[in-house]
Amino acid sequence: MQPQPAATHRQRRTTPPAQRSAPAPAPSPAPPPEAPASGTFIGSVQRAMRLLESVAQHEYGAPAKQLARETGLALPTTYHLLRTLVHEGYLSRDKGLFFLGAATERLSSSGAQQKRRSVVVDALAHWRDAIGVPVYYAVYREGEVDVMCVSDTPGIPAVEEWADFRETGHAHAIGQCLLSQLDEEARRDHLDRYPVQRITPYTVRDNHSLLRRLDRMRRMEPVIERQEYALGTVCAAIPITVGTTAATMAISLPFHQADRLLPAAYQLQTEVGRLLGSLALSISI
């Protein structure tokens, strides 16, 4: 038997077998999401809200690690969200502890204000239905007559504000009632900015006449106004003073029902007196 050529022998030694090729590495599995959002919820918003709720439970603040444990969030995520919330003012940080920030307090204040407003709105609607008249609520704030709420229905409509209530406080029962609760200096300041003007033939003539009328008003008596602001309309307002806030509840009626005005005003005054304790905190909504 003849020997095989050398070249062929070298080719066999240098050619690696196919089975020696290294297998390709398997792809690493993706980590599961930390807190998947359901439906259209945004996960980061949900996590931020959970952190805010957790911080709110700690009057004396809480560190990031404790908040992460309580909310079930990863610590890096917790730090990231906490930094964002601090930057936006919803949290504050002091010596490693996190507290509710000024922005959160403003939100809380707005919520409380809305709740107080709802108390007054519900009360006005109750009195509107019980007495059968439109009911108004107004305060004197920062030098202005401010009508805060009006409760009426298509069957018992409120007076249309055809002339600015703030500029014509001398002409309607609401404004006169509020001005009667101010001291002399505050009254004159108001009339310097909004002097008396005749808007109907029945409107008070001038500043001096109005001031004399205000001086004669008895402290807790309803203020009556007949067609001074709007022809064909009569109004009554009862004074409400809580602390330093001058406020009033008022009603209006068509002129042909003027005989109902005073009894309805006294009925409203009685109703308000029953609820004044619960309304006291809602006066300055």
Coordinates of N, CA and C in Angstrom, one line a residue, residues 75-85:
L75 N -35.5 50.9 45.5 CA -34.9 52.1 46.1 C -34.4 53.1 45.0
P76 N -33.8 52.7 43.9 CA -33.5 53.7 42.9 C -34.7 54.4 42.3
T77 N -35.8 53.7 42.1 CA -37.0 54.4 41.7 C -37.5 55.3 42.7
T78 N -37.5 54.9 43.9 CA -37.9 55.8 45.0 C -37.1 57.1 45.1
Y79 N -35.8 56.9 45.0 CA -34.9 58.1 45.0 C -35.3 59.1 43.9
H80 N -35.4 58.5 42.7 CA -35.7 59.3 41.5 C -37.0 60.1 41.7
L81 N -38.1 59.4 42.1 CA -39.4 60.0 42.3 C -39.3 61.1 43.4
L82 N -38.6 60.7 44.5 CA -38.5 61.7 45.6 C -37.8 63.0 45.1
R83 N -36.7 62.8 44.4 CA -36.0 64.0 43.9 C -37.0 64.9 43.0
T84 N -37.7 64.2 42.2 CA -38.7 64.9 41.3 C -39.7 65.6 42.1
L85 N -40.3 65.0 43.1 CA -41.3 65.6 43.9 C -40.8 66.7 44.7

